């Protein structure tokens, strides 16, 4: 069966510090991969999606970036965090264009 | 502009009653629509998918309708239970060349009272 794992689960980072969130998917090949962000009490905002290694599409301009160095690995990064980057970050995958399977999420607090 | 709208106010119902949640969209022509459940502090979990050529779909106590003319989906939970309390998100596909993207509504919080 397929599983998705993202880490770390929680982190508190100072403004201006770097960020790296990692996500891996097991049990499937060539998945579509996604990073979403959910601010407190808000909906899911699509940040990045990828249909293959090295192929990244960005939804919104921001100081975040994403990379896909391997087929089932997706990384969200920032060189300098802003207070507004705080939120709940979710990695997700799909095979078809339909059902999205989410990880457990990473809580980021920028202080 | 494209919008997915769900009632931002929480829905409070009594155990055993039917909960009905609404999802409206504008300026989309989705091939399908999905419903997800999200518990606090957790990632959303897929519940049901309904395609544009389907009027209704059922799964156990869940029922989804899809009206492409009204641009609306209704999500029903019959014989609701306190364990059904959660936030329910609707989502649409927005297929573009070179990739697939699913866009989510903000969700409606459901509280089922015992």
mmCIF file of C-alpha atoms in Angstrom:
data_model
loop_
_atom_site.group_PDB
_atom_site.id
_atom_site.type_symbol
_atom_site.label_atom_id
_atom_site.label_comp_id
_atom_site.label_asym_id
_atom_site.label_seq_id
_atom_site.Cartn_x
_atom_site.Cartn_y
_atom_site.Cartn_z
ATOM 1 C CA UNK A 1 0.000 0.000 0.000
ATOM 2 C CA UNK A 2 1.010 3.583 -0.523
ATOM 3 C CA UNK A 3 2.223 5.775 2.302
ATOM 4 C CA UNK A 4 3.296 9.379 2.563
ATOM 5 C CA UNK A 5 5.575 10.756 5.213
ATOM 6 C CA UNK A 6 6.551 14.334 5.847
ATOM 7 C CA UNK A 7 8.824 15.853 8.465
ATOM 8 C CA UNK A 8 9.382 17.553 10.758
ATOM 9 C CA UNK A 9 5.915 17.516 12.299
ATOM 10 C CA UNK A 10 6.418 20.810 14.105
ATOM 11 C CA UNK A 11 9.047 23.495 14.082
ATOM 12 C CA UNK A 12 9.554 26.987 15.423
ATOM 13 C CA UNK A 13 11.902 29.123 13.384
ATOM 14 C CA UNK A 14 13.079 32.730 13.761
ATOM 15 C CA UNK A 15 12.376 35.284 11.066
ATOM 16 C CA UNK A 16 15.107 35.246 8.445
ATOM 17 C CA UNK A 17 16.141 31.645 9.075
ATOM 18 C CA UNK A 18 16.061 28.954 6.368
ATOM 19 C CA UNK A 19 13.438 26.248 6.020
ATOM 20 C CA UNK A 20 13.438 22.710 4.720
ATOM 21 C CA UNK A 21 10.412 20.442 4.841
ATOM 22 C CA UNK A 22 10.726 17.001 3.335
ATOM 23 C CA UNK A 23 8.181 14.577 2.013
ATOM 24 C CA UNK A 24 8.510 11.044 0.667
ATOM 25 C CA UNK A 25 5.959 8.724 -0.884
ATOM 26 C CA UNK A 26 6.239 4.947 -0.873
ATOM 27 C CA UNK A 27 4.402 2.282 -2.809
ATOM 28 C CA UNK A 28 3.797 4.144 -6.058
ATOM 29 C CA UNK A 29 5.794 5.338 -9.041
ATOM 30 C CA UNK A 30 5.832 8.702 -10.790
ATOM 31 C CA UNK A 31 3.221 10.318 -8.586
ATOM 32 C CA UNK A 32 2.054 13.892 -8.920
ATOM 33 C CA UNK A 33 3.316 15.689 -5.830
ATOM 34 C CA UNK A 34 1.940 18.808 -4.125
ATOM 35 C CA UNK A 35 2.689 21.262 -1.352
ATOM 36 C CA UNK A 36 -0.292 23.016 0.214
ATOM 37 C CA UNK A 37 -0.418 25.557 3.005
ATOM 38 C CA UNK A 38 -3.304 26.090 5.390
ATOM 39 C CA UNK A 39 -3.326 29.217 7.525
ATOM 40 C CA UNK A 40 -5.270 29.093 10.785
ATOM 41 C CA UNK A 41 -8.983 28.796 10.024
ATOM 42 C CA UNK A 42 -8.385 29.101 6.298
ATOM 43 C CA UNK A 43 -8.624 26.812 3.315
ATOM 44 C CA UNK A 44 -5.877 24.923 1.553
ATOM 45 C CA UNK A 45 -3.677 27.021 -0.699
ATOM 46 C CA UNK A 46 -1.776 25.168 -3.408
ATOM 47 C CA UNK A 47 1.855 26.290 -3.373
ATOM 48 C CA UNK A 48 3.646 23.924 -5.746
ATOM 49 C CA UNK A 49 2.949 20.840 -7.783
ATOM 50 C CA UNK A 50 5.201 18.483 -9.683
ATOM 51 C CA UNK A 51 4.484 15.890 -12.363
ATOM 52 C CA UNK A 52 8.014 14.515 -12.509
ATOM 53 C CA UNK A 53 11.617 14.794 -11.344
ATOM 54 C CA UNK A 54 12.842 18.347 -11.699
ATOM 55 C CA UNK A 55 9.449 19.596 -12.916
ATOM 56 C CA UNK A 56 8.004 22.155 -10.521
ATOM 57 C CA UNK A 57 5.110 24.520 -11.061
ATOM 58 C CA UNK A 58 4.476 27.388 -8.695
ATOM 59 C CA UNK A 59 1.005 28.652 -7.962
ATOM 60 C CA UNK A 60 1.736 31.877 -6.117
ATOM 61 C CA UNK A 61 4.725 34.201 -5.920
ATOM 62 C CA UNK A 62 6.435 33.874 -2.584
ATOM 63 C CA UNK A 63 9.750 33.380 -0.894
ATOM 64 C CA UNK A 64 9.312 29.613 -0.887
ATOM 65 C CA UNK A 65 10.695 27.144 -3.394
ATOM 66 C CA UNK A 66 10.236 23.453 -4.061
ATOM 67 C CA UNK A 67 12.443 20.754 -5.488
ATOM 68 C CA UNK A 68 11.976 17.147 -6.550
ATOM 69 C CA UNK A 69 15.375 15.500 -6.576
ATOM 70 C CA UNK A 70 13.967 11.965 -6.764
ATOM 71 C CA UNK A 71 10.759 10.464 -8.110
ATOM 72 C CA UNK A 72 9.101 10.152 -4.715
ATOM 73 C CA UNK A 73 10.759 12.971 -2.803
ATOM 74 C CA UNK A 74 9.467 16.507 -2.593
ATOM 75 C CA UNK A 75 11.160 19.289 -0.632
ATOM 76 C CA UNK A 76 9.850 22.711 0.369
ATOM 77 C CA UNK A 77 12.480 25.334 1.144
ATOM 78 C CA UNK A 78 13.023 28.937 2.010
ATOM 79 C CA UNK A 79 16.222 30.915 2.337
ATOM 80 C CA UNK A 80 14.720 33.499 4.696
ATOM 81 C CA UNK A 81 11.443 32.937 6.490
ATOM 82 C CA UNK A 82 8.847 35.659 7.011
ATOM 83 C CA UNK A 83 6.278 35.868 9.791
ATOM 84 C CA UNK A 84 3.591 35.342 7.157
ATOM 85 C CA UNK A 85 5.077 31.939 6.318
ATOM 86 C CA UNK A 86 3.611 30.498 9.512
ATOM 87 C CA UNK A 87 1.002 27.845 8.912
ATOM 88 C CA UNK A 88 0.204 24.209 8.450
ATOM 89 C CA UNK A 89 2.053 22.717 5.477
ATOM 90 C CA UNK A 90 0.745 19.626 3.789
ATOM 91 C CA UNK A 91 2.487 17.415 1.294
ATOM 92 C CA UNK A 92 0.244 15.330 -0.939
ATOM 93 C CA UNK A 93 0.341 12.947 -3.878
ATOM 94 C CA UNK A 94 -1.903 11.602 -6.583
ATOM 95 C CA UNK A 95 -1.598 9.225 -9.493
ATOM 96 C CA UNK A 96 -4.618 10.160 -11.499
ATOM 97 C CA UNK A 97 -5.821 13.748 -11.656
ATOM 98 C CA UNK A 98 -8.419 12.956 -9.033
ATOM 99 C CA UNK A 99 -7.925 11.662 -5.513
ATOM 100 C CA UNK A 100 -5.324 13.515 -3.470
ATOM 101 C CA UNK A 101 -3.655 11.731 -0.559
ATOM 102 C CA UNK A 102 -2.269 13.950 2.156
ATOM 103 C CA UNK A 103 0.508 13.576 4.672
ATOM 104 C CA UNK A 104 0.016 14.381 8.320
ATOM 105 C CA UNK A 105 1.257 17.932 7.935
ATOM 106 C CA UNK A 106 3.984 20.123 9.388
ATOM 107 C CA UNK A 107 3.229 22.986 11.742
ATOM 108 C CA UNK A 108 5.536 25.932 11.143
ATOM 109 C CA UNK A 109 5.646 28.887 13.512
ATOM 110 C CA UNK A 110 7.882 31.773 12.533
ATOM 111 C CA UNK A 111 8.767 33.993 15.492
ATOM 112 C CA UNK B 1 -12.527 35.185 -11.095
ATOM 113 C CA UNK B 2 -12.711 31.522 -10.167
ATOM 114 C CA UNK B 3 -14.179 30.741 -6.773
ATOM 115 C CA UNK B 4 -15.130 27.757 -4.665
ATOM 116 C CA UNK B 5 -17.506 28.735 -1.894
ATOM 117 C CA UNK B 6 -18.476 26.762 1.164
ATOM 118 C CA UNK B 7 -20.490 28.058 4.075
ATOM 119 C CA UNK B 8 -17.956 29.545 6.457
ATOM 120 C CA UNK B 9 -20.355 29.293 9.379
ATOM 121 C CA UNK B 10 -20.255 26.086 11.357
ATOM 122 C CA UNK B 11 -23.173 23.707 11.028
ATOM 123 C CA UNK B 12 -24.595 22.407 14.297
ATOM 124 C CA UNK B 13 -27.000 19.498 14.187
ATOM 125 C CA UNK B 14 -28.435 16.899 16.536
ATOM 126 C CA UNK B 15 -27.280 13.306 16.440
ATOM 127 C CA UNK B 16 -29.417 11.204 14.137
ATOM 128 C CA UNK B 17 -30.351 14.078 11.835
ATOM 129 C CA UNK B 18 -29.118 14.568 8.280
ATOM 130 C CA UNK B 19 -26.342 17.098 7.776
ATOM 131 C CA UNK B 20 -26.272 18.912 4.430
ATOM 132 C CA UNK B 21 -23.253 20.904 3.328
ATOM 133 C CA UNK B 22 -23.082 23.081 0.224
ATOM 134 C CA UNK B 23 -20.316 23.773 -2.248
ATOM 135 C CA UNK B 24 -20.782 26.394 -4.962
ATOM 136 C CA UNK B 25 -18.299 27.321 -7.656
ATOM 137 C CA UNK B 26 -17.994 29.955 -10.330
ATOM 138 C CA UNK B 27 -16.009 30.152 -13.551
ATOM 139 C CA UNK B 28 -14.941 26.526 -13.406
ATOM 140 C CA UNK B 29 -15.946 23.624 -15.602
ATOM 141 C CA UNK B 30 -14.690 20.722 -13.525
ATOM 142 C CA UNK B 31 -14.686 17.191 -14.833
ATOM 143 C CA UNK B 32 -15.268 16.007 -11.276
ATOM 144 C CA UNK B 33 -15.758 17.224 -7.751
ATOM 145 C CA UNK B 34 -14.504 15.682 -4.529
ATOM 146 C CA UNK B 35 -15.291 15.846 -0.837
ATOM 147 C CA UNK B 36 -12.719 15.457 1.926
ATOM 148 C CA UNK B 37 -12.882 15.282 5.681
ATOM 149 C CA UNK B 38 -10.326 17.090 7.848
ATOM 150 C CA UNK B 39 -9.946 16.631 11.580
ATOM 151 C CA UNK B 40 -8.143 19.310 13.625
ATOM 152 C CA UNK B 41 -4.386 19.198 13.142
ATOM 153 C CA UNK B 42 -4.571 16.436 10.524
ATOM 154 C CA UNK B 43 -4.373 16.244 6.767
ATOM 155 C CA UNK B 44 -7.608 15.944 4.762
ATOM 156 C CA UNK B 45 -8.893 12.473 3.956
ATOM 157 C CA UNK B 46 -10.680 11.668 0.707
ATOM 158 C CA UNK B 47 -14.342 10.664 1.007
ATOM 159 C CA UNK B 48 -16.118 10.739 -2.354
ATOM 160 C CA UNK B 49 -15.617 11.760 -5.965
ATOM 161 C CA UNK B 50 -18.447 12.536 -8.370
ATOM 162 C CA UNK B 51 -17.967 13.096 -12.082
ATOM 163 C CA UNK B 52 -19.677 15.690 -14.245
ATOM 164 C CA UNK B 53 -21.906 13.102 -15.884
ATOM 165 C CA UNK B 54 -23.095 11.745 -12.524
ATOM 166 C CA UNK B 55 -25.983 13.305 -10.667
ATOM 167 C CA UNK B 56 -25.580 11.468 -7.399
ATOM 168 C CA UNK B 57 -23.181 9.158 -5.635
ATOM 169 C CA UNK B 58 -23.532 7.278 -2.348
ATOM 170 C CA UNK B 59 -21.168 5.629 0.097
ATOM 171 C CA UNK B 60 -22.625 4.190 3.264
ATOM 172 C CA UNK B 61 -24.218 7.155 5.087
ATOM 173 C CA UNK B 62 -22.781 9.692 2.667
ATOM 174 C CA UNK B 63 -24.459 11.092 -0.423
ATOM 175 C CA UNK B 64 -23.141 13.644 -2.877
ATOM 176 C CA UNK B 65 -25.026 15.414 -5.646
ATOM 177 C CA UNK B 66 -23.505 17.401 -8.477
ATOM 178 C CA UNK B 67 -25.474 19.935 -10.513
ATOM 179 C CA UNK B 68 -23.285 21.375 -13.271
ATOM 180 C CA UNK B 69 -26.044 23.763 -14.334
ATOM 181 C CA UNK B 70 -26.334 25.297 -10.870
ATOM 182 C CA UNK B 71 -22.580 24.838 -10.344
ATOM 183 C CA UNK B 72 -23.286 23.294 -6.998
ATOM 184 C CA UNK B 73 -22.624 20.143 -5.021
ATOM 185 C CA UNK B 74 -24.481 19.030 -1.920
ATOM 186 C CA UNK B 75 -22.919 16.673 0.624
ATOM 187 C CA UNK B 76 -25.267 14.778 2.924
ATOM 188 C CA UNK B 77 -24.506 12.719 6.018
ATOM 189 C CA UNK B 78 -27.538 10.723 7.107
ATOM 190 C CA UNK B 79 -28.055 9.452 10.663
ATOM 191 C CA UNK B 80 -25.249 11.730 11.780
ATOM 192 C CA UNK B 81 -23.079 10.808 14.748
ATOM 193 C CA UNK B 82 -20.817 12.854 17.032
ATOM 194 C CA UNK B 83 -17.866 11.124 15.342
ATOM 195 C CA UNK B 84 -18.868 12.870 12.112
ATOM 196 C CA UNK B 85 -17.851 16.198 13.654
ATOM 197 C CA UNK B 86 -15.058 17.591 11.476
ATOM 198 C CA UNK B 87 -14.392 20.088 8.707
ATOM 199 C CA UNK B 88 -15.551 19.018 5.261
ATOM 200 C CA UNK B 89 -13.807 20.354 2.180
ATOM 201 C CA UNK B 90 -14.966 20.282 -1.403
ATOM 202 C CA UNK B 91 -12.428 20.260 -4.198
ATOM 203 C CA UNK B 92 -12.459 20.713 -7.970
ATOM 204 C CA UNK B 93 -10.036 19.631 -10.631
ATOM 205 C CA UNK B 94 -8.364 22.300 -12.667
ATOM 206 C CA UNK B 95 -6.486 20.337 -15.255
ATOM 207 C CA UNK B 96 -3.837 22.261 -17.122
ATOM 208 C CA UNK B 97 -1.355 21.262 -19.751
ATOM 209 C CA UNK B 98 1.616 19.559 -18.120
ATOM 210 C CA UNK B 99 0.023 18.833 -14.776
ATOM 211 C CA UNK B 100 -2.977 18.256 -12.637
ATOM 212 C CA UNK B 101 -4.176 20.596 -9.924
ATOM 213 C CA UNK B 102 -6.929 20.221 -7.383
ATOM 214 C CA UNK B 103 -8.329 23.365 -5.796
ATOM 215 C CA UNK B 104 -10.015 23.259 -2.406
ATOM 216 C CA UNK B 105 -12.731 25.281 -0.771
ATOM 217 C CA UNK B 106 -12.188 26.680 2.727
ATOM 218 C CA UNK B 107 -14.398 24.009 4.269
ATOM 219 C CA UNK B 108 -17.425 23.904 6.526
ATOM 220 C CA UNK B 109 -17.102 22.851 10.150
ATOM 221 C CA UNK B 110 -19.740 20.345 11.258
ATOM 222 C CA UNK B 111 -20.638 19.759 14.908
ATOM 223 C CA UNK B 112 -22.921 16.835 15.730
ATOM 224 C CA UNK B 113 -24.361 16.976 19.240
ATOM 225 C CA UNK B 114 -25.185 13.830 21.178
#
